[in-house]
mmCIF file of C-alpha atoms in Angstrom:
data_model
loop_
_atom_site.group_PDB
_atom_site.id
_atom_site.type_symbol
_atom_site.label_atom_id
_atom_site.label_comp_id
_atom_site.label_asym_id
_atom_site.label_seq_id
_atom_site.Cartn_x
_atom_site.Cartn_y
_atom_site.Cartn_z
ATOM 1 C CA MET A 1 0.079 0.002 0.172
ATOM 2 C CA LEU A 2 1.421 3.476 -0.904
ATOM 3 C CA ARG A 3 0.115 6.102 1.583
ATOM 4 C CA ILE A 4 0.417 9.800 0.582
ATOM 5 C CA HIS A 5 0.231 12.001 3.681
ATOM 6 C CA PHE A 6 -1.400 15.543 3.315
ATOM 7 C CA THR A 7 -1.493 18.456 5.511
ATOM 8 C CA ALA A 8 -4.114 20.956 5.584
ATOM 9 C CA GLU A 9 -1.925 23.160 3.412
ATOM 10 C CA ASP A 10 -1.467 20.245 0.938
ATOM 11 C CA LEU A 11 -5.361 19.878 0.553
ATOM 12 C CA LEU A 12 -5.253 23.537 -0.791
ATOM 13 C CA ARG A 13 -2.772 22.866 -3.213
ATOM 14 C CA VAL A 14 -4.221 20.003 -5.032
ATOM 15 C CA ARG A 15 -3.937 20.652 -8.832
ATOM 16 C CA LEU A 16 -5.818 18.782 -11.499
ATOM 17 C CA ALA A 17 -4.046 18.905 -14.982
ATOM 18 C CA PRO A 18 -6.133 20.532 -17.584
ATOM 19 C CA GLY A 19 -5.392 17.881 -20.337
ATOM 20 C CA PRO A 20 -2.923 15.283 -21.513
ATOM 21 C CA ASP A 21 0.827 15.783 -20.922
ATOM 22 C CA PRO A 22 2.757 14.977 -24.204
ATOM 23 C CA LEU A 23 5.724 13.657 -22.274
ATOM 24 C CA TRP A 24 4.024 11.573 -19.912
ATOM 25 C CA GLU A 25 1.926 10.090 -22.797
ATOM 26 C CA ALA A 26 5.191 9.644 -24.814
ATOM 27 C CA VAL A 27 6.658 7.625 -21.855
ATOM 28 C CA LEU A 28 3.732 5.600 -21.134
ATOM 29 C CA SER A 29 2.832 4.763 -24.665
ATOM 30 C CA ALA A 30 6.482 3.790 -25.312
ATOM 31 C CA HIS A 31 6.149 1.277 -22.480
ATOM 32 C CA GLN A 32 3.137 -0.157 -24.581
ATOM 33 C CA VAL A 33 5.321 -0.252 -27.667
ATOM 34 C CA ASN A 34 8.093 -1.995 -25.831
ATOM 35 C CA GLN A 35 5.646 -4.511 -24.560
ATOM 36 C CA PRO A 36 4.435 -7.198 -27.189
ATOM 37 C CA GLY A 37 1.289 -8.763 -26.078
ATOM 38 C CA GLY A 38 0.225 -5.714 -24.141
ATOM 39 C CA PRO A 39 -3.447 -4.392 -23.432
ATOM 40 C CA LEU A 40 -5.819 -5.415 -26.140
ATOM 41 C CA VAL A 41 -7.157 -1.781 -26.277
ATOM 42 C CA PHE A 42 -3.702 -0.548 -27.487
ATOM 43 C CA ALA A 43 -3.121 -3.666 -29.741
ATOM 44 C CA GLU A 44 -4.234 -1.968 -33.085
ATOM 45 C CA TRP A 45 -2.511 1.177 -32.229
ATOM 46 C CA ARG A 46 0.716 -0.642 -31.445
ATOM 47 C CA SER A 47 0.602 -2.567 -34.656
ATOM 48 C CA ARG A 48 0.364 0.683 -36.735
ATOM 49 C CA VAL A 49 3.053 2.472 -34.764
ATOM 50 C CA VAL A 50 5.605 -0.356 -34.870
ATOM 51 C CA SER A 51 5.329 -1.105 -38.550
ATOM 52 C CA GLY A 52 6.205 2.504 -39.510
ATOM 53 C CA MET A 53 8.579 3.743 -36.731
ATOM 54 C CA SER A 54 11.767 5.497 -37.946
ATOM 55 C CA TRP A 55 15.103 4.632 -36.510
ATOM 56 C CA GLU A 56 15.222 7.962 -34.863
ATOM 57 C CA ALA A 57 11.962 7.369 -33.123
ATOM 58 C CA ARG A 58 13.139 3.965 -32.116
ATOM 59 C CA SER A 59 16.157 5.352 -30.276
ATOM 60 C CA TYR A 60 13.620 7.016 -27.892
ATOM 61 C CA LEU A 61 12.345 3.526 -27.052
ATOM 62 C CA ARG A 62 15.758 2.557 -25.746
ATOM 63 C CA LEU A 63 15.171 4.882 -22.701
ATOM 64 C CA THR A 64 11.744 3.648 -21.831
ATOM 65 C CA PRO A 65 11.694 -0.087 -20.916
ATOM 66 C CA PRO A 66 8.473 -1.530 -20.216
ATOM 67 C CA ARG A 67 9.337 -2.595 -16.803
ATOM 68 C CA GLY A 68 11.524 -1.257 -13.895
ATOM 69 C CA TYR A 69 13.255 1.975 -14.018
ATOM 70 C CA THR A 70 12.583 4.908 -16.496
ATOM 71 C CA PRO A 71 14.648 8.140 -16.099
ATOM 72 C CA ASP A 72 12.559 10.945 -14.395
ATOM 73 C CA PHE A 73 13.992 13.682 -16.597
ATOM 74 C CA LEU A 74 11.763 12.377 -19.375
ATOM 75 C CA THR A 75 8.791 13.621 -17.707
ATOM 76 C CA PRO A 76 9.684 16.881 -15.896
ATOM 77 C CA ALA A 77 8.122 17.795 -12.619
ATOM 78 C CA GLY A 78 5.298 20.279 -13.101
ATOM 79 C CA GLY A 79 4.029 18.992 -16.233
ATOM 80 C CA THR A 80 2.931 20.656 -19.432
ATOM 81 C CA THR A 81 0.424 20.452 -22.360
ATOM 82 C CA GLU A 82 2.900 21.665 -24.884
ATOM 83 C CA LEU A 83 5.516 19.303 -26.396
ATOM 84 C CA GLY A 84 7.958 22.193 -27.010
ATOM 85 C CA ALA A 85 7.778 23.665 -23.659
ATOM 86 C CA GLY A 86 8.357 20.147 -22.039
ATOM 87 C CA LEU A 87 11.380 19.388 -24.258
ATOM 88 C CA GLU A 88 12.922 22.691 -23.250
ATOM 89 C CA THR A 89 12.719 21.552 -19.699
ATOM 90 C CA VAL A 90 14.034 18.179 -20.469
ATOM 91 C CA LEU A 91 17.029 19.631 -22.170
ATOM 92 C CA SER A 92 17.660 21.988 -19.143
ATOM 93 C CA THR A 93 18.029 18.986 -16.787
ATOM 94 C CA PRO A 94 21.079 19.553 -14.667
ATOM 95 C CA SER A 95 24.152 17.338 -15.681
ATOM 96 C CA ALA A 96 24.197 15.547 -12.321
ATOM 97 C CA ARG A 97 20.626 14.408 -12.798
ATOM 98 C CA PHE A 98 21.292 13.152 -16.332
ATOM 99 C CA ARG A 99 24.297 11.263 -14.940
ATOM 100 C CA ASP A 100 22.729 9.781 -11.942
ATOM 101 C CA GLU A 101 19.425 8.655 -13.533
ATOM 102 C CA LEU A 102 21.297 7.059 -16.454
ATOM 103 C CA GLU A 103 23.509 5.218 -14.003
ATOM 104 C CA LEU A 104 20.419 3.844 -12.542
ATOM 105 C CA LEU A 105 19.038 2.951 -15.939
ATOM 106 C CA GLY A 106 22.253 1.108 -16.879
ATOM 107 C CA GLY A 107 21.845 -0.895 -13.724
ATOM 108 C CA GLN A 108 18.987 -2.732 -15.493
ATOM 109 C CA ARG A 109 19.699 -2.616 -19.230
ATOM 110 C CA ASP A 110 22.245 -1.332 -21.788
ATOM 111 C CA VAL A 111 22.216 2.446 -22.219
ATOM 112 C CA PRO A 112 22.696 3.762 -25.750
ATOM 113 C CA ARG A 113 26.202 5.222 -26.226
ATOM 114 C CA TRP A 114 24.750 8.645 -27.258
ATOM 115 C CA ALA A 115 22.839 8.797 -24.029
ATOM 116 C CA LEU A 116 25.675 8.164 -21.986
ATOM 117 C CA ASP A 117 26.922 11.593 -23.136
ATOM 118 C CA LEU A 118 23.721 13.616 -22.039
ATOM 119 C CA ALA A 119 25.339 14.933 -18.972
ATOM 120 C CA ARG A 120 28.270 16.628 -20.938
ATOM 121 C CA SER A 121 27.292 16.831 -24.586
ATOM 122 C CA ALA A 122 24.986 19.381 -26.307
ATOM 123 C CA PRO A 123 24.810 17.125 -29.452
ATOM 124 C CA ALA A 124 23.712 14.277 -27.246
ATOM 125 C CA ARG A 125 20.942 16.440 -25.872
ATOM 126 C CA ARG A 126 19.938 17.455 -29.246
ATOM 127 C CA ARG A 127 19.684 13.984 -30.228
ATOM 128 C CA LEU A 128 17.434 13.373 -27.352
ATOM 129 C CA GLU A 129 15.145 16.215 -28.572
ATOM 130 C CA ARG A 130 15.024 14.932 -32.058
ATOM 131 C CA ALA A 131 14.190 11.196 -31.034
ATOM 132 C CA THR A 132 11.443 12.514 -28.806
ATOM 133 C CA GLN A 133 9.980 14.737 -31.291
ATOM 134 C CA ALA A 134 10.074 11.977 -33.826
ATOM 135 C CA TYR A 135 8.332 9.503 -31.531
ATOM 136 C CA HIS A 136 5.708 11.929 -30.649
ATOM 137 C CA ASP A 137 5.171 12.840 -34.494
ATOM 138 C CA GLN A 138 4.713 9.030 -35.291
ATOM 139 C CA ALA A 139 3.245 7.482 -32.273
ATOM 140 C CA LEU A 140 1.031 10.231 -30.599
ATOM 141 C CA ALA A 141 0.339 13.107 -33.037
ATOM 142 C CA PRO A 142 -1.787 11.172 -35.345
ATOM 143 C CA TYR A 143 -3.851 10.000 -32.490
ATOM 144 C CA TRP A 144 -3.711 13.202 -30.518
ATOM 145 C CA SER A 145 -7.356 14.275 -31.032
ATOM 146 C CA ALA A 146 -8.704 10.948 -29.458
ATOM 147 C CA ILE A 147 -6.252 11.145 -26.674
ATOM 148 C CA ARG A 148 -7.070 14.756 -25.891
ATOM 149 C CA THR A 149 -10.889 13.840 -25.843
ATOM 150 C CA ALA A 150 -10.653 11.137 -23.513
ATOM 151 C CA VAL A 151 -8.250 12.968 -21.065
ATOM 152 C CA GLU A 152 -10.191 16.123 -21.300
ATOM 153 C CA ALA A 153 -13.492 14.270 -20.639
ATOM 154 C CA ASP A 154 -12.025 12.729 -17.518
ATOM 155 C CA VAL A 155 -10.819 16.161 -16.403
ATOM 156 C CA ALA A 156 -14.346 17.506 -16.845
ATOM 157 C CA ALA A 157 -15.944 14.653 -14.727
ATOM 158 C CA HIS A 158 -13.476 15.047 -11.928
ATOM 159 C CA VAL A 159 -14.027 18.886 -12.049
ATOM 160 C CA ARG A 160 -17.782 18.130 -11.520
ATOM 161 C CA THR A 161 -16.789 16.009 -8.520
ATOM 162 C CA LEU A 162 -14.725 18.529 -7.165
ATOM 163 C CA THR A 163 -17.369 21.371 -7.397
ATOM 164 C CA GLY A 164 -19.893 19.129 -6.018
ATOM 165 C CA GLY A 165 -17.926 17.485 -3.265
ATOM 166 C CA GLY A 166 -14.940 19.198 -2.673
ATOM 167 C CA THR A 167 -11.175 18.044 -2.656
ATOM 168 C CA ALA A 168 -11.954 14.894 -0.494
ATOM 169 C CA ALA A 169 -14.409 13.768 -3.159
ATOM 170 C CA LEU A 170 -11.887 14.372 -5.998
ATOM 171 C CA LEU A 171 -9.314 12.469 -4.412
ATOM 172 C CA GLY A 172 -11.509 9.465 -3.583
ATOM 173 C CA SER A 173 -12.827 9.198 -7.238
ATOM 174 C CA LEU A 174 -9.762 9.110 -9.019
ATOM 175 C CA HIS A 175 -9.293 5.498 -9.594
ATOM 176 C CA PRO A 176 -10.624 2.130 -8.020
ATOM 177 C CA SER A 177 -7.218 1.455 -6.455
ATOM 178 C CA VAL A 178 -7.548 4.811 -4.569
ATOM 179 C CA THR A 179 -9.037 5.509 -1.373
ATOM 180 C CA TRP A 180 -9.036 8.703 0.591
ATOM 181 C CA ARG A 181 -9.310 8.632 4.409
ATOM 182 C CA ASP A 182 -8.403 12.060 5.695
ATOM 183 C CA PRO A 183 -5.528 12.919 5.846
ATOM 184 C CA VAL A 184 -4.077 10.058 3.845
ATOM 185 C CA LEU A 185 -4.556 9.017 0.172
ATOM 186 C CA ARG A 186 -3.968 5.183 -0.126
ATOM 187 C CA VAL A 187 -3.076 3.572 -3.386
ATOM 188 C CA GLU A 188 -2.900 -0.355 -3.815
ATOM 189 C CA THR A 189 0.577 -1.115 -4.383
ATOM 190 C CA ALA A 190 2.939 -4.058 -4.056
ATOM 191 C CA ALA A 191 5.157 -2.348 -1.630
ATOM 192 C CA ASP A 192 4.420 -0.812 1.820
ATOM 193 C CA ARG A 193 5.491 2.748 1.543
ATOM 194 C CA ASP A 194 4.790 6.239 2.814
ATOM 195 C CA VAL A 195 5.115 9.554 1.082
ATOM 196 C CA TYR A 196 4.854 12.955 3.070
ATOM 197 C CA LEU A 197 3.918 15.845 0.882
ATOM 198 C CA GLU A 198 4.584 18.363 3.739
ATOM 199 C CA GLY A 199 2.936 21.380 2.141
ATOM 200 C CA ARG A 200 4.022 21.014 -1.397
ATOM 201 C CA GLY A 201 0.727 19.956 -2.645
ATOM 202 C CA ILE A 202 0.272 17.400 -5.479
ATOM 203 C CA THR A 203 -0.614 17.442 -9.175
ATOM 204 C CA LEU A 204 -3.181 14.789 -10.481
ATOM 205 C CA GLN A 205 -2.505 13.991 -14.049
ATOM 206 C CA PRO A 206 -4.813 11.892 -15.966
ATOM 207 C CA ALA A 207 -3.035 9.880 -18.884
ATOM 208 C CA PHE A 208 -4.521 7.882 -21.816
ATOM 209 C CA PHE A 209 -1.681 5.380 -22.032
ATOM 210 C CA CYS A 210 -1.453 4.828 -18.310
ATOM 211 C CA TRP A 211 -2.881 1.451 -17.787
ATOM 212 C CA ARG A 212 -4.508 -0.242 -14.997
ATOM 213 C CA ALA A 213 -2.740 1.616 -11.960
ATOM 214 C CA PRO A 214 -1.778 5.130 -11.092
ATOM 215 C CA ILE A 215 2.095 5.814 -11.203
ATOM 216 C CA SER A 216 4.362 8.589 -9.781
ATOM 217 C CA LEU A 217 7.828 9.969 -9.781
ATOM 218 C CA ALA A 218 10.246 8.247 -7.625
ATOM 219 C CA ASP A 219 12.353 11.209 -6.480
ATOM 220 C CA PRO A 220 10.813 12.692 -3.335
ATOM 221 C CA GLY A 221 12.880 15.948 -4.037
ATOM 222 C CA LEU A 222 10.723 16.667 -7.281
ATOM 223 C CA ALA A 223 7.112 18.151 -7.228
ATOM 224 C CA PRO A 224 4.735 15.434 -6.333
ATOM 225 C CA VAL A 225 2.576 14.005 -9.103
ATOM 226 C CA LEU A 226 0.149 11.013 -9.258
ATOM 227 C CA VAL A 227 -0.530 10.031 -12.738
ATOM 228 C CA TYR A 228 -3.785 7.927 -13.113
ATOM 229 C CA PRO A 229 -5.590 5.952 -16.033
ATOM 230 C CA VAL A 230 -8.466 7.437 -17.794
ATOM 231 C CA PRO A 231 -11.446 5.248 -19.223
ATOM 232 C CA HIS A 232 -10.937 3.870 -22.598
ATOM 233 C CA ARG A 233 -13.037 2.596 -25.498
ATOM 234 C CA LEU A 234 -11.699 -0.246 -27.485
ATOM 235 C CA SER A 235 -13.064 1.099 -30.645
ATOM 236 C CA TRP A 236 -10.958 4.605 -29.880
ATOM 237 C CA LEU A 237 -9.238 4.212 -33.258
ATOM 238 C CA ARG A 238 -12.398 4.015 -35.406
ATOM 239 C CA PRO A 239 -13.433 7.013 -37.116
ATOM 240 C CA ALA A 240 -16.926 8.187 -35.939
ATOM 241 C CA GLY A 241 -19.658 7.468 -38.381
ATOM 242 C CA GLY A 242 -17.494 5.934 -41.038
ATOM 243 C CA GLY A 243 -17.639 2.138 -40.170
ATOM 244 C CA ARG A 244 -20.007 -0.585 -40.977
ATOM 245 C CA HIS A 245 -20.915 -0.778 -37.281
ATOM 246 C CA ASP A 246 -21.626 2.928 -37.125
ATOM 247 C CA ARG A 247 -23.844 2.899 -40.270
ATOM 248 C CA ALA A 248 -25.810 -0.043 -38.740
ATOM 249 C CA LEU A 249 -26.203 1.733 -35.256
ATOM 250 C CA ALA A 250 -27.401 4.911 -37.209
ATOM 251 C CA ALA A 251 -30.039 2.492 -38.993
ATOM 252 C CA LEU A 252 -31.243 1.106 -35.702
ATOM 253 C CA LEU A 253 -31.245 4.020 -33.460
ATOM 254 C CA GLY A 254 -31.592 6.983 -35.951
ATOM 255 C CA ARG A 255 -28.690 9.069 -37.022
ATOM 256 C CA THR A 256 -29.071 11.774 -34.182
ATOM 257 C CA ARG A 257 -29.729 9.322 -31.463
ATOM 258 C CA ALA A 258 -26.775 7.244 -32.573
ATOM 259 C CA ALA A 259 -24.608 10.382 -32.568
ATOM 260 C CA ALA A 260 -25.958 11.185 -28.932
ATOM 261 C CA LEU A 261 -24.882 7.765 -27.696
ATOM 262 C CA ALA A 262 -21.355 8.258 -29.406
ATOM 263 C CA ALA A 263 -21.046 11.716 -27.772
ATOM 264 C CA LEU A 264 -21.766 10.096 -24.313
ATOM 265 C CA ALA A 265 -18.719 7.831 -24.753
ATOM 266 C CA TYR A 266 -16.825 9.653 -21.985
ATOM 267 C CA GLY A 267 -19.847 11.287 -20.260
ATOM 268 C CA ALA A 268 -21.327 14.689 -20.894
ATOM 269 C CA SER A 269 -24.081 16.947 -19.287
ATOM 270 C CA THR A 270 -27.367 17.622 -21.195
ATOM 271 C CA SER A 271 -26.225 20.978 -22.281
ATOM 272 C CA GLU A 272 -22.814 19.424 -23.604
ATOM 273 C CA LEU A 273 -24.845 16.646 -25.428
ATOM 274 C CA ALA A 274 -26.889 19.446 -27.165
ATOM 275 C CA ARG A 275 -23.769 21.172 -28.408
ATOM 276 C CA HIS A 276 -22.189 17.972 -29.533
ATOM 277 C CA ILE A 277 -25.010 16.678 -31.620
ATOM 278 C CA GLY A 278 -26.391 20.127 -32.627
ATOM 279 C CA VAL A 279 -29.810 20.109 -31.197
ATOM 280 C CA SER A 280 -31.572 22.200 -28.390
ATOM 281 C CA ALA A 281 -31.262 21.409 -24.968
ATOM 282 C CA PRO A 282 -34.862 20.039 -24.579
ATOM 283 C CA SER A 283 -34.106 17.784 -27.686
ATOM 284 C CA ALA A 284 -31.033 16.486 -26.100
ATOM 285 C CA SER A 285 -32.835 15.793 -23.040
ATOM 286 C CA GLU A 286 -35.386 13.722 -24.867
ATOM 287 C CA HIS A 287 -32.627 11.633 -26.534
ATOM 288 C CA ALA A 288 -30.993 10.989 -23.303
ATOM 289 C CA SER A 289 -34.401 9.936 -21.923
ATOM 290 C CA VAL A 290 -34.906 7.301 -24.551
ATOM 291 C CA LEU A 291 -31.454 6.018 -24.163
ATOM 292 C CA ARG A 292 -31.905 5.859 -20.510
ATOM 293 C CA ASP A 293 -35.108 3.938 -20.820
ATOM 294 C CA ALA A 294 -33.387 1.489 -23.089
ATOM 295 C CA GLY A 295 -30.690 0.783 -20.453
ATOM 296 C CA LEU A 296 -27.916 2.301 -22.670
ATOM 297 C CA ILE A 297 -26.885 5.204 -20.437
ATOM 298 C CA ALA A 298 -27.323 6.233 -16.935
ATOM 299 C CA SER A 299 -27.899 9.750 -15.582
ATOM 300 C CA ARG A 300 -27.353 11.594 -12.233
ATOM 301 C CA ARG A 301 -28.176 15.176 -11.155
ATOM 302 C CA GLU A 302 -25.257 17.263 -10.165
ATOM 303 C CA ARG A 303 -26.485 20.467 -8.759
ATOM 304 C CA ASN A 304 -28.211 22.364 -11.722
ATOM 305 C CA SER A 305 -27.206 19.952 -14.307
ATOM 306 C CA VAL A 306 -27.767 16.130 -15.271
ATOM 307 C CA TRP A 307 -24.502 14.082 -16.092
ATOM 308 C CA HIS A 308 -25.085 11.159 -18.509
ATOM 309 C CA THR A 309 -22.815 8.162 -18.963
ATOM 310 C CA LEU A 310 -22.897 4.827 -20.791
ATOM 311 C CA THR A 311 -24.008 1.788 -19.016
ATOM 312 C CA PRO A 312 -21.934 -1.545 -19.844
ATOM 313 C CA LEU A 313 -24.878 -2.378 -22.395
ATOM 314 C CA GLY A 314 -24.582 1.239 -24.076
ATOM 315 C CA GLN A 315 -20.779 0.585 -24.262
ATOM 316 C CA ALA A 316 -21.386 -2.746 -25.869
ATOM 317 C CA VAL A 317 -23.984 -1.309 -28.387
ATOM 318 C CA LEU A 318 -21.507 1.477 -29.312
ATOM 319 C CA ASP A 319 -18.459 -0.627 -29.657
ATOM 320 C CA GLY A 320 -20.247 -3.631 -31.317
ATOM 321 C CA ASP A 321 -18.145 -6.781 -31.321
ATOM 322 C CA ARG A 322 -15.262 -4.780 -30.199
ATOM 323 C CA VAL A 323 -15.243 -5.537 -26.597
ATOM 324 C CA LEU A 324 -12.723 -5.985 -23.903
ATOM 325 C CA PRO A 325 -12.449 -9.360 -21.986
ATOM 326 C CA VAL A 326 -13.003 -9.542 -18.313
ATOM 327 C CA VAL A 327 -9.724 -9.603 -16.581
ATOM 328 C CA GLN A 328 -9.541 -10.699 -12.817
ATOM 329 C CA ARG A 329 -7.242 -8.926 -10.543
ATOM 330 C CA PRO A 330 -3.950 -10.882 -9.852
ATOM 331 C CA PRO A 331 -2.193 -11.088 -6.366
ATOM 332 C CA ALA A 332 -0.375 -8.005 -5.526
ATOM 333 C CA SER A 333 2.853 -9.513 -6.076
ATOM 334 C CA ALA A 334 2.235 -9.772 -9.690
ATOM 335 C CA ALA A 335 2.377 -5.935 -9.829
ATOM 336 C CA SER A 336 6.156 -5.469 -9.371
ATOM 337 C CA ARG A 337 7.864 -4.524 -12.362
ATOM 338 C CA ALA A 338 11.439 -4.346 -10.941
ATOM 339 C CA ALA A 339 13.264 -5.723 -7.994
ATOM 340 C CA SER A 340 13.242 -2.524 -5.919
ATOM 341 C CA PRO A 341 11.268 0.513 -7.574
ATOM 342 C CA ALA A 342 7.781 -0.860 -8.173
ATOM 343 C CA SER A 343 4.078 -0.264 -7.224
ATOM 344 C CA ALA A 344 0.772 -1.297 -8.625
ATOM 345 C CA GLY A 345 -2.804 -0.689 -8.401
ATOM 346 C CA ALA A 346 -5.988 -1.785 -10.181
ATOM 347 C CA ARG A 347 -8.289 0.127 -12.544
ATOM 348 C CA ALA A 348 -11.792 -0.562 -13.690
ATOM 349 C CA SER A 349 -12.640 0.634 -17.228
ATOM 350 C CA ALA A 350 -16.182 0.808 -18.381
ATOM 351 C CA GLY A 351 -17.009 -1.970 -20.891
ATOM 352 C CA ALA A 352 -19.652 -4.353 -22.147
ATOM 353 C CA PRO A 353 -20.717 -7.715 -20.854
ATOM 354 C CA ARG A 354 -16.837 -7.374 -20.105
ATOM 355 C CA ALA A 355 -17.753 -5.030 -17.305
ATOM 356 C CA ALA A 356 -14.361 -3.896 -16.400
ATOM 357 C CA SER A 357 -10.713 -4.883 -16.694
ATOM 358 C CA ALA A 358 -8.823 -4.827 -13.528
ATOM 359 C CA ALA A 359 -5.183 -5.970 -12.642
ATOM 360 C CA ALA A 360 -1.990 -4.690 -11.086
ATOM 361 C CA SER A 361 0.628 -2.546 -12.904
ATOM 362 C CA LEU A 362 3.704 -0.747 -12.315
ATOM 363 C CA ALA A 363 4.643 2.668 -10.724
ATOM 364 C CA ARG A 364 7.764 4.884 -10.738
ATOM 365 C CA ILE A 365 8.070 4.846 -6.901
ATOM 366 C CA PRO A 366 10.894 2.964 -5.212
ATOM 367 C CA ALA A 367 9.883 0.394 -2.573
ATOM 368 C CA SER A 368 11.400 2.036 0.422
ATOM 369 C CA SER A 369 9.360 2.130 3.687
ATOM 370 C CA SER A 370 8.947 5.830 4.155
ATOM 371 C CA VAL A 371 9.945 8.921 2.062
ATOM 372 C CA ARG A 372 10.045 12.518 3.058
ATOM 373 C CA PRO A 373 11.001 15.299 0.716
ATOM 374 C CA ARG A 374 14.581 16.109 0.731
ATOM 375 C CA ALA A 375 16.877 17.908 -1.618
ATOM 376 C CA ARG A 376 18.773 15.888 -4.161
ATOM 377 C CA SER A 377 20.003 15.988 -7.650
ATOM 378 C CA SER A 378 19.062 12.480 -8.655
ATOM 379 C CA SER A 379 15.773 10.978 -9.246
ATOM 380 C CA ALA A 380 14.367 7.675 -10.234
ATOM 381 C CA HIS A 381 11.226 5.986 -10.996
ATOM 382 C CA ALA A 382 10.099 2.560 -11.849
ATOM 383 C CA ARG A 383 7.103 2.226 -14.257
#
């Protein structure tokens, strides 16, 4: 169990990231590329990416093993929604951090020769910049709209939770593996560990390619962040309205009502639904009522609005025969991805009769028993 200890000041300094962080998505997606036979939800994406990846983009993969340690400098503390700004921060990493983190990486796998020069060589840093940019351009940029849609929908849902129930409700709703018992946030992990925020606050970063369990930076000297998975649709790569199933769904439900069902894939209020499908709010409410009566969506009132989400049946109807299998949660010990730095959690992802997938995964936090913030130049995380 990972326990994150909050003070009253920390509760006032909880920050929910506004959208996907391109550097976190790069690292987490690279883990999926490096892991043959990974989650089914990423299988088609991985096949596309691997088949056309350039040599320069592949050099980025050498720094992001699917298990164990990945250097913290690839995902700078503080986060960003802009790749360019994030890369500037990566390239300004102190030489001592480059050296220490690459030494940790070298303890578990061979480090590329060019990467070993990052601590002292401007050309090596430029190569890291080119490799990261090339990987992003090939693996993420073509799919960024779908990634952003999923992450921003999750942010919107959690903002509603925050406004309706406060910080405690937000912390308790992040993920099935996370529970909030004031003043401690508990995350199911393989290792027993405590982290004390001590007034620094924490950033909550939703991530599309984070799978099954929240993860975090290892270095307690860096700004605290908890990266957590967002819900996924297995058909996220499929263009809306263009496939055989979409045409059949429109014929079954009617074009507008089928569009309404698709618009609720990540949840929406009645007014948002109206904007998505181009109808009035009363008309959107009527479509939602029909879908709810059919068991395809569930609705709940939140103050002055009504929030609609797909039911497992609605998800199955929307995705057709593209459904995720039910996965039982393995024992906590199966979560460890490295001998020392590892942690795990479980996640539930809305689905059809598949209901939800849940399993243990990795984290970037070393398995020491208690960690308080301290000044240090090196950092480490296990994913």
